[in-house]
Amino acid sequence: MISLLTYTLKNLPNTSKWALRFCMRPLSSSSQLQAAAASQTKSKKTLAKPNIRNIVVVDGVRTPFLLSGTSYKDLMPHDLARAALSGLLHRTSVPKDVVDYIIFGTVIQEVKTSNVAREAALGAGFSDKTPAHTVTMACISSNQAMTTAVGLIASGQCDVVVAGGVELMSDIPIRHSRKMRKMMLDLNKAKTLAQRLSIISKFRLNFLSPELPAVSEFSTSETMGHSADRLAAAFAISREEQDEYALRSHSLAKKAQDEGLLSDVVPFKVPGRDTVTQDNGIRPSSLDQMAKLKPAFIKPYGTVTAANSSFLTDGASAVLIMAEEKALAMGYKPKAYLRDFMYVSQDPKDQLLLGPTYATPKVLEKAGLTMNDIDVFEFHEAFSGQILANLKAMDSDWFAQNYMGRKAKVGLPPLEKFNNWGGSLSLGHPFGATGCRLVMAAANRLRKEGGQYGLVAACAAGGQGHAMIVEAYPK
Amino acid sequence: MRKMQKGLFYLIWVTDRNPIIFQKASLVLPLLRYICRSFTRSSALLTRTHINYGVRGDVAVIRINSPNSKVNTLSQELHSEFMEVMNEVWSSSQIRSAVLISTKPGCFIAGADLNMLNSCTTSQEVTQISQEAQKMFEKLEKSTKPVVAAINGSCLGGGLELAISCQYRIATKDKKTVLGSPEVLLGILPGAGATQRLPKMVGRPAAFDMMLTGRGIRADRAKKMGLVDQLVEPLGPGVKPPEERTIEYLEEVAITFAKGLADKKITPKRDKGLVEKLTSYALSIPFVRQQIYKKVEEKVRKQTKGLYPAPLKIIDVVKTGIEQGSTAGYLSESQTFGELAMTKESKALMGLYRGQTQCKKNKFGAPQKEVKQLAVVGAGLMGAGIAQVSVDKGLQTILKDTTLPALGRGQQQVFKGLNDKVKKKTLTSFERDAMFSNLIGQLDYRGFEKADMVIEAVFEDLNLKHRVLKEAEAVIPDHCVFASNTSALPIGEIATVSKRPEKVIGMHYFSPVDKMQLLEIITTEKTSKDTTASAVDVGLRQGKVIIVVKDGPGFYTTRCLTPMMSEVIRILQEGVGPKNLDSLTTSFGFPVGAATLVDEGGVDVAKHVAENLGKMFGERFAGGSLEVLMQMISKGFLGRKSGKGFYIYQEGVKNKNLNSDMDSILASLKMPSQPDVSSDEDIQYRLVTRFVNEAILCLQEGVLATPAEGDIGAVFGLGFPPCLGGPFHFVDLYGAQKIVDRLRKYETAYEKQFTPCQLLVDHANNPNKKFYQ
């Protein structure tokens, strides 16, 4: 009966799509029919490919994500990363010496621990025989860590890899100015007192002005918030729509937190402080309160505010990725398969944050799926305006034809499947750690809500983007 | 002078940009607007041609878009439609504020309609036009309903005057958004109130700077100066084309501000900084004011040498307004505007402006194949310069030389040229790097098989040029154009060794290539039309003003300059010192003194050209003796490049001194001077008439296709005084008869060298005959 119904509905002209969604919702909420629906989705094909190993996520954890400058403010990044690694060890009980390789993503690097993966791994008690490296790709750094792991396993180089990410925005490397650095280096090389004095005599007071890590895009000198504001304006997204979306994110996150759905969070005893058990950026407010805020980037008339942007966050995440046969041999019950993935990039000026729009159709096509096959969407929320712009772009034939070289629009992900447990706007966004959170949210939601496929997508600085298909591991 | 040229160039640039975008958008925009917007009332939407007007809530939105034109200009029609609309706005009880916006991409209002001025025959008519505009803008300024000017694209001249009469200005932070008062470049002044409003708005120093230089001001700077109140960022693609949505967004933002102003939630007053407050305090003291006027006047006098009346008049008018009140100021503005519009200088400058517009178009049509890959042979000063103006427009360019040091020098020149723009903040370092990546330096012909055009800029040696042409032709594809950058070698002779002479053309660039706007393109009998179209296309993309001339010894520019240079040497031999000669030429309006010009161009080059063309043209090119140049060369006095010429050049020394060793050379070759043709004025006219006569002969012989190209070539390539408008405008405005009289006078002293050519004599005989009708 259901199949007949969907068949008819699919063949309705495009205009009645909203009607379709309307009548589908009450259907899917009826529990009796849900079982039938689930069994139908299970009949979807699997994405296993011949001659390529199946790769699974055994499990994943993250530290609570905290607003920068709160409980993690005295830590160093490798401390957070170590906490995530320890949490993963504890959660999965994986023997340390089984791990072949460790990869972490991070964005703002602490210069003392530039290979933060290695420092954290050693501290967490992993074997000193397990190599580790650090990758960076802006907000999709830990996605890159995971896909690197997939590559290592698929090519047969490794069987067990830990991938993760960390960001500590409470402390950032602020440097001396180039002139000051040059003077200090010259001073190091000077041999005689006369030489030293002559170098010191060149000192000027402006040498002391510090250099902050770039908050703006290097190629365009534009900050991301500014770009997001322009993007929202380009897609004619109002301040109210953005605030509403942000409120949705916070409300859903709160609900998920209260219901204990955020099971990837592991408590972290911060040295000298209390144990942190949950994310602290989830703050559902009211639209009235949000409307009072002034624009943060384009003043005085912009639409992006502190309330509808993701905030500076400290946090770390880690996942255990294995070849399926290895996981099964070790007696694990994996949570999900990591399937096809895709990286894209586009104009860093005007399309800085449109990565998901470009990556989504490509990864779906690669996997042979359609938007309708996806049961769970987990998109990185950098800004409300960015998410809504991506949704509008995906829903626009004009955009698809003029900028993506497609005949028709990508299609709109149904909002009822979209970031149902909150997103970066509310949970927080430690740049290097968000990717693993997205994958675990997709995997955990698939298990909880039922369904076979999850789609993870994110934008990143540099005008890059990423998407990956996560397939539920059969129960 | 250079500034003047830049300014002129700019104006044109504004009017000619983005024709494709414009065409598309102009078709689509009005239609979309009409459909998409729901106006609560739209009065007589279809009866007006330039203005589309509607009301959103309590804000009137007045949209300007003149039909069939790339730009909006303040014409009488637009003027009256605007007045009509404003009267409706003022009388409507529903409307509380208004937004004034242009829906034409890249242009708010580019200025007043020049044809309107040109059709006036008396200064009174012009004054009247000015007074009407003044009245309208005054009414606008006093409007009790706030009007917000929403500016996207060029906002120049009358457009700026309109904008500053509004209560509030919002501009897009786009590269195309430029505000300015370029009237001075046309020999006139802002005649619709800017001389009175600008000083109050941005302060006197900034207002003088804007009105006296005519420079265009980008939006972000305008914001800092207080010329605009808010900036709007240009948008990227959304669900509409970026340009279209940006204008829409600008309008939305402007509407919120208009509402805010009407509700008194926003005040149009802005906070002045400490420096501004101090300046305005200082300027409230009459003594300080007088000192400032004096300083500015002195500076202007020094720069214009009294040849351009407009700048001094602008100072006068501003002064009148400040010292005697605005009624006197407006009156003075309109009257002076009328007077200036009737001056020869203004007519000459406007003529140049029109000529420049023509020379910015490709009358040969689009080439069959657009040049995507360029190759430049020779990484010297010229070759590297050509490469620089190509890579910064996104052209893939190979720069080839024969040795690594020579190539490295050329690459460094390109980098420095780009980096200087970074220092001036017109480029970001990232843009510089991306541009520099368009340049590939190499020592061989690799990659030439993919070149669409080769420009050789090797030494001026026919054998060498032949060798390069043959080497290149062995590699380049059939469609590839081979262009020679030479100042005097006939292209036909270069082409003799070519397998495909229809693809050979001359492209004569001027040094320094990144600063000089002119490109002289030389076609031979065999050059195909498509080859010419391709060369003009590349030149236009390089930002050049282009004249296309026929092949012949010295083409057009070098040929005109040579007899004048011959006269320069003779005058020096007759005992006039180089410094004296320099001041005589600059006071006539040349940007560079005649003796300095020889030093700058290189004595060896001058000798080479004089010798070659002397042989071809014989007696007419005689005058000074070649021996002067030859002796200079033998002593190593090659001009600036060798550190010595007529002057001594030292790094870091600003005031150059005379080279005393020249005295003995000039003394040994002294010629008797003829007192009746040696007054200061005679010396000036001896130089200029030889130049002008040769230019007209070039038109007579068909080397030049149009007088306009002759004027543009002379002014932009050779520094012929812009206030005279070029040789052809000069003859038209000062009278052919007077010039023939001069020539005849000098002919009696120096014979054939001053014999007026037939075409000039024809013009003298028939006063109705003009080069420009």
PDB file of C-alpha atoms in Angstrom, chain A residues 218-222 226 229-237 298-302 347 349-351 354 392-393 396 398-399 403, chain B residues 168 170-171 173 230-245 248-249 252-253 256-257 428-431 433:
ATOM      1  CA  PHE A 218      43.807  34.919   3.187  1.00  0.00           C
ATOM      2  CA  SER A 219      42.898  35.143  -0.482  1.00  0.00           C
ATOM      3  CA  THR A 220      40.117  37.686  -0.117  1.00  0.00           C
ATOM      4  CA  SER A 221      40.836  39.384   3.220  1.00  0.00           C
ATOM      5  CA  GLU A 222      37.186  38.943   4.126  1.00  0.00           C
ATOM      6  CA  HIS A 226      31.090  39.034   6.646  1.00  0.00           C
ATOM      7  CA  ASP A 229      26.137  38.040   5.738  1.00  0.00           C
ATOM      8  CA  ARG A 230      26.647  38.762   2.048  1.00  0.00           C
ATOM      9  CA  LEU A 231      25.672  35.204   1.196  1.00  0.00           C
ATOM     10  CA  ALA A 232      22.454  35.532   3.158  1.00  0.00           C
ATOM     11  CA  ALA A 233      21.734  38.812   1.372  1.00  0.00           C
ATOM     12  CA  ALA A 234      22.474  37.249  -2.006  1.00  0.00           C
ATOM     13  CA  PHE A 235      19.845  34.616  -1.295  1.00  0.00           C
ATOM     14  CA  ALA A 236      17.503  37.224   0.193  1.00  0.00           C
ATOM     15  CA  ILE A 237      17.377  35.523   3.586  1.00  0.00           C
ATOM     16  CA  ILE A 298      28.022  44.204   8.422  1.00  0.00           C
ATOM     17  CA  LYS A 299      27.110  47.172  10.526  1.00  0.00           C
ATOM     18  CA  PRO A 300      24.598  48.617  11.062  1.00  0.00           C
ATOM     19  CA  TYR A 301      22.186  46.817   8.747  1.00  0.00           C
ATOM     20  CA  GLY A 302      23.566  43.274   8.344  1.00  0.00           C
ATOM     21  CA  ASP A 347      35.064  30.689  -5.356  1.00  0.00           C
ATOM     22  CA  LYS A 349      34.855  35.141  -2.178  1.00  0.00           C
ATOM     23  CA  ASP A 350      31.218  34.842  -3.104  1.00  0.00           C
ATOM     24  CA  GLN A 351      30.631  31.111  -2.583  1.00  0.00           C
ATOM     25  CA  LEU A 354      28.281  26.882  -0.362  1.00  0.00           C
ATOM     26  CA  LYS A 392      17.911  27.873  -1.123  1.00  0.00           C
ATOM     27  CA  ALA A 393      20.751  27.151  -3.522  1.00  0.00           C
ATOM     28  CA  SER A 396      17.081  26.724  -7.122  1.00  0.00           C
ATOM     29  CA  TRP A 398      18.644  28.957 -11.682  1.00  0.00           C
ATOM     30  CA  PHE A 399      21.601  28.397  -9.367  1.00  0.00           C
ATOM     31  CA  TYR A 403      26.757  27.860 -11.325  1.00  0.00           C
TER      32      TYR A 403
ATOM     33  CA  TYR B 168      21.810  60.602   2.622  1.00  0.00           C
ATOM     34  CA  ILE B 170      24.611  54.789   0.351  1.00  0.00           C
ATOM     35  CA  ALA B 171      27.148  53.361  -2.069  1.00  0.00           C
ATOM     36  CA  LYS B 173      31.709  48.970  -2.195  1.00  0.00           C
ATOM     37  CA  GLN B 230      26.921  53.972   4.328  1.00  0.00           C
ATOM     38  CA  LEU B 231      28.524  51.242   2.286  1.00  0.00           C
ATOM     39  CA  VAL B 232      26.842  48.159   0.884  1.00  0.00           C
ATOM     40  CA  GLU B 233      28.928  45.142  -0.060  1.00  0.00           C
ATOM     41  CA  PRO B 234      28.464  43.763  -3.555  1.00  0.00           C
ATOM     42  CA  LEU B 235      26.835  40.329  -3.481  1.00  0.00           C
ATOM     43  CA  GLY B 236      27.803  37.104  -5.145  1.00  0.00           C
ATOM     44  CA  PRO B 237      25.464  34.696  -6.895  1.00  0.00           C
ATOM     45  CA  GLY B 238      22.224  33.756  -5.181  1.00  0.00           C
ATOM     46  CA  VAL B 239      19.036  32.934  -6.985  1.00  0.00           C
ATOM     47  CA  LYS B 240      19.650  35.814  -9.407  1.00  0.00           C
ATOM     48  CA  PRO B 241      22.669  37.233 -11.234  1.00  0.00           C
ATOM     49  CA  PRO B 242      24.994  38.995  -8.764  1.00  0.00           C
ATOM     50  CA  GLU B 243      24.752  42.453 -10.384  1.00  0.00           C
ATOM     51  CA  GLU B 244      20.983  42.342 -10.382  1.00  0.00           C
ATOM     52  CA  ARG B 245      20.657  41.162  -6.803  1.00  0.00           C
ATOM     53  CA  GLU B 248      18.081  45.057  -5.402  1.00  0.00           C
ATOM     54  CA  TYR B 249      19.869  44.672  -2.068  1.00  0.00           C
ATOM     55  CA  GLU B 252      16.351  47.304   0.179  1.00  0.00           C
ATOM     56  CA  VAL B 253      19.035  48.755   2.429  1.00  0.00           C
ATOM     57  CA  THR B 256      15.366  50.917   5.508  1.00  0.00           C
ATOM     58  CA  PHE B 257      17.549  53.971   5.862  1.00  0.00           C
ATOM     59  CA  THR B 428      45.939  42.878  -2.740  1.00  0.00           C
ATOM     60  CA  SER B 429      49.118  40.867  -2.457  1.00  0.00           C
ATOM     61  CA  PHE B 430      47.059  37.819  -3.296  1.00  0.00           C
ATOM     62  CA  GLU B 431      45.772  39.374  -6.526  1.00  0.00           C
ATOM     63  CA  ASP B 433      50.513  36.779  -6.964  1.00  0.00           C
TER      64      ASP B 433
END
